[in-house]
Coordinates of C-alpha atoms and ligand atoms in Angstrom, one line a residue:
M1 CA -1.5 -10.4 -16.6
R2 CA -3.5 -12.2 -13.8
Y3 CA -3.4 -12.7 -10.2
T4 CA -5.6 -13.6 -7.7
A5 CA -4.5 -13.7 -4.0
Q6 CA -4.3 -15.9 -1.4
F7 CA -4.0 -15.0 2.3
L8 CA -1.2 -16.2 4.3
L9 CA -1.4 -14.8 7.5
S10 CA -2.1 -12.1 10.2
A11 CA 0.9 -11.1 12.0
M12 CA 0.9 -9.4 15.5
A13 CA 4.6 -9.6 15.6
A14 CA 8.2 -10.3 14.1
S15 CA 7.9 -13.7 14.7
Q16 CA 4.6 -14.2 12.7
F17 CA 6.0 -12.9 9.4
P18 CA 6.1 -15.3 6.9
E19 CA 9.4 -17.3 5.4
P20 CA 11.1 -14.9 3.1
N21 CA 11.3 -16.5 -0.1
L22 CA 9.3 -14.5 -2.9
A23 CA 9.1 -10.5 -3.3
E24 CA 7.0 -8.8 -1.7
I25 CA 4.8 -5.0 -1.5
A26 CA 3.9 -3.9 1.1
F27 CA 0.3 -1.4 1.3
L28 CA 0.3 1.9 3.7
G29 CA -2.0 4.7 4.4
R30 CA -4.4 6.8 6.4
S31 CA -7.4 4.7 7.5
N32 CA -10.7 5.0 5.4
V33 CA -7.5 6.2 2.1
G34 CA -9.1 3.4 -0.1
K35 CA -6.8 0.3 0.4
S36 CA -9.1 -2.5 0.8
S37 CA -11.2 -0.9 -2.4
L38 CA -7.8 -0.3 -3.9
L39 CA -6.9 -4.0 -2.9
N40 CA -9.7 -5.3 -4.0
A41 CA -9.1 -3.3 -7.8
L42 CA -6.1 -5.3 -7.6
V43 CA -6.9 -8.3 -6.5
G44 CA -10.5 -9.0 -6.3
E45 CA -12.8 -8.7 -2.9
K46 CA -11.1 -12.1 -0.8
A47 CA -7.8 -9.8 0.2
A48 CA -10.2 -6.9 0.8
K49 CA -12.3 -8.8 2.9
V50 CA -9.6 -10.7 5.6
S51 CA -8.0 -7.2 5.9
S52 CA -11.1 -5.1 7.3
T53 CA -12.6 -8.5 9.1
P54 CA -12.5 -7.4 12.9
G55 CA -8.8 -8.3 14.8
R56 CA -7.2 -8.3 11.6
T57 CA -7.3 -4.7 11.0
R58 CA -4.3 -4.6 13.7
A59 CA -2.3 -6.7 12.0
I60 CA -0.2 -7.2 8.6
N61 CA -2.3 -9.7 6.8
F62 CA 0.0 -11.4 3.6
F63 CA -1.1 -13.0 1.1
S64 CA 0.5 -14.8 -1.8
L65 CA -0.1 -14.0 -5.5
L66 CA -0.6 -16.3 -7.6
D67 CA -0.7 -16.5 -11.5
L68 CA -2.7 -18.0 -13.9
N69 CA -0.8 -21.2 -13.4
Q70 CA -1.8 -21.4 -9.6
R71 CA 2.1 -20.6 -8.7
K72 CA 2.7 -18.4 -6.3
K73 CA 4.2 -15.0 -7.4
L74 CA 4.6 -12.7 -5.0
I75 CA 3.6 -11.6 -1.6
F76 CA 1.4 -8.4 -0.8
A77 CA 1.1 -6.9 2.5
D78 CA -1.3 -4.5 4.1
L79 CA -0.8 -3.0 7.0
P80 CA -2.6 -1.7 9.3
G81 CA -4.1 2.2 8.3
Y82 CA -2.9 4.6 10.4
G83 CA -4.6 7.4 12.5
Y84 CA -5.6 10.6 11.9
A85 CA -4.4 11.9 15.4
K86 CA -1.2 14.0 15.1
I87 CA 1.4 11.5 15.3
S88 CA 4.9 12.9 17.4
R89 CA 7.2 9.9 17.4
S90 CA 6.3 7.0 15.6
I91 CA 3.6 7.0 12.6
S92 CA 1.0 6.0 15.1
A93 CA 0.1 4.1 18.2
G94 CA 1.5 0.7 18.0
W95 CA 4.1 1.0 15.0
A96 CA 6.6 1.0 17.3
E97 CA 6.1 -2.4 17.8
F98 CA 6.5 -4.3 14.9
I99 CA 5.5 -2.1 11.8
D100 CA 8.9 0.3 12.3
P101 CA 10.7 -3.5 12.6
Y102 CA 9.0 -4.6 9.6
L103 CA 9.5 -1.6 7.2
A104 CA 13.1 -1.2 8.9
I105 CA 14.7 -5.1 8.1
R106 CA 12.1 -7.2 6.0
S107 CA 14.4 -8.6 3.3
T108 CA 12.2 -9.4 1.0
L109 CA 10.2 -6.1 0.9
K110 CA 11.3 -4.7 -2.7
L111 CA 8.3 -1.8 -2.5
C112 CA 5.2 0.2 -0.6
V113 CA 2.6 1.4 -2.3
C114 CA 1.6 4.1 -0.2
L115 CA -2.0 6.0 -0.6
V116 CA -2.9 9.9 0.1
D117 CA -6.4 10.4 -0.4
S118 CA -6.2 12.8 -3.9
N119 CA -9.3 15.0 -2.0
V120 CA -7.4 15.8 0.7
P121 CA -4.6 17.7 1.4
P122 CA -1.2 17.1 2.2
Q123 CA -1.5 15.1 5.8
E124 CA 2.0 15.4 8.5
N125 CA 1.9 11.6 9.4
D126 CA 1.8 10.5 5.6
A127 CA 5.1 12.8 5.7
K128 CA 6.8 11.8 8.7
L129 CA 6.3 8.2 7.2
F130 CA 7.8 8.8 3.9
E131 CA 10.8 11.0 5.6
W132 CA 11.0 7.7 7.6
L133 CA 10.8 5.4 4.6
R134 CA 14.0 7.3 2.8
A135 CA 15.8 6.9 5.7
A136 CA 15.3 3.8 5.4
G137 CA 16.4 3.4 2.4
R138 CA 12.8 1.8 1.4
D139 CA 11.8 2.0 -2.9
F140 CA 8.0 3.3 -2.2
V141 CA 5.3 5.1 -4.9
V142 CA 2.9 7.3 -3.8
V143 CA -1.1 7.0 -5.2
A144 CA -3.2 9.1 -5.0
T145 CA -7.1 7.7 -4.3
K146 CA -10.6 8.4 -5.6
I147 CA -9.1 10.6 -8.6
D148 CA -12.6 10.5 -9.9
R149 CA -14.2 12.6 -6.8
L150 CA -12.3 15.7 -8.6
S151 CA -12.4 17.4 -12.0
G152 CA -9.8 17.9 -14.5
N153 CA -8.3 21.1 -13.1
E154 CA -9.3 20.0 -9.5
R155 CA -7.0 16.7 -10.4
T156 CA -3.9 18.9 -11.5
R157 CA -4.4 21.3 -9.1
N158 CA -4.0 18.4 -5.9
L159 CA -1.7 16.6 -7.4
L160 CA 0.3 19.4 -7.5
A161 CA -0.1 20.3 -3.8
L162 CA 0.3 17.3 -2.5
K163 CA 4.2 16.3 -5.2
K164 CA 4.8 19.8 -3.4
G165 CA 3.5 19.1 0.3
L166 CA 5.2 15.4 0.0
E167 CA 8.2 17.1 -0.8
L168 CA 7.5 13.8 -3.9
E169 CA 8.3 14.0 -7.1
E170 CA 5.7 11.6 -8.7
V171 CA 2.0 10.9 -7.3
L172 CA 0.3 8.2 -8.9
P173 CA -3.7 9.0 -9.9
I174 CA -5.9 5.4 -9.4
S175 CA -9.5 4.8 -9.3
A176 CA -10.8 2.0 -7.4
K177 CA -13.8 2.6 -9.0
T178 CA -13.2 3.1 -12.2
G179 CA -10.1 1.2 -12.3
Y180 CA -8.0 4.6 -13.8
G181 CA -4.2 4.6 -12.9
V182 CA -4.2 0.6 -11.6
G183 CA -2.7 -0.9 -14.8
E184 CA 0.4 2.0 -14.7
L185 CA 0.0 0.8 -10.7
W186 CA 0.7 -2.8 -11.7
K187 CA 3.7 -2.2 -14.0
R188 CA 5.8 -1.1 -11.2
I189 CA 4.8 -4.1 -9.1
E190 CA 5.5 -6.3 -11.7
A191 CA 8.9 -4.2 -12.7
V192 CA 10.8 -4.3 -9.4
G193 CA 8.6 -8.2 -8.5
K194 CA 10.1 -8.8 -11.7
V195 CA 7.4 -11.0 -12.2
E196 CA 8.0 -13.5 -15.1
E197 CA 5.8 -16.0 -16.9
Ligands
GDP201 P1 -9.8 1.4 3.8 O1 -10.3 2.3 5.0 O2 -8.4 2.5 3.0 O3 -10.0 0.7 3.6 O4 -10.5 2.9 2.9 P2 -12.2 1.6 1.9 O5 -11.2 1.4 0.7 O6 -12.8 0.9 3.6 O7 -12.9 3.0 1.4 C1 -13.0 4.1 2.3 C2 -14.2 4.9 1.4 O8 -13.9 5.5 0.0 C3 -15.6 4.1 1.3 O9 -16.6 5.0 1.5 C4 -15.1 3.9 -0.6 O10 -16.3 3.9 -0.7 C5 -14.8 5.0 -0.7 N1 -13.5 5.2 -1.6 C6 -12.3 4.1 -1.8 N2 -11.8 4.2 -3.1 C7 -12.8 4.6 -3.5 C8 -12.6 5.7 -5.6 O11 -11.6 4.9 -6.5 N3 -13.4 6.4 -5.7 C9 -14.7 6.5 -4.9 N4 -15.3 7.5 -5.7 N5 -14.4 6.1 -3.6 C10 -13.1 5.3 -3.2

């Protein structure tokens, strides 16, 4: 099924979140992991552009996903990319104020799509995030981005290293560039969003 994304709003505080009345999918990852490119591959350029507009990179950007009949089916929530710095109490500076609360209490949040770079070894801040999501009882799927950059052997090796290092049962390889894995991710999203005709 094809969707188009319609920008809803940028929230910098919990009071600004949209009405919780549709299944929501959140996208999380470190800066430069390929989140804009993946959003682009999933729903087209518009969402990626809005999210990378200066001033909106530190907000949660919400999008409505419309089906071919212009019916609102899902919400995508694009969370700010978190940093490279070692983290102590929270995942990254600024998270404690409204991103932690969003992930903790958002009633309509059905799935977190967490991005890790398939070219980069397991990172501590990703591990912390997954630990946090598990403790919060959130369903999440981890995708390994930019898989097109790796040869067959490297793919196998890096995916295994990510699974081990981040204590994951599954990592979905994906490429925004070639479209590899994008259909599979859509399946996961549609399954939890219970999107029906
Ligand atoms: P963001 O900061 O997480 O939104 O990351 P971007 O989507 O802006 O991507 C960061 C860099 O990685 C850019 O130079 C992209 O062109 C590159 N990139 C993103 N996705 C892919 C991919 O699937 N394959 C390849 N080869 N490069 C990618």
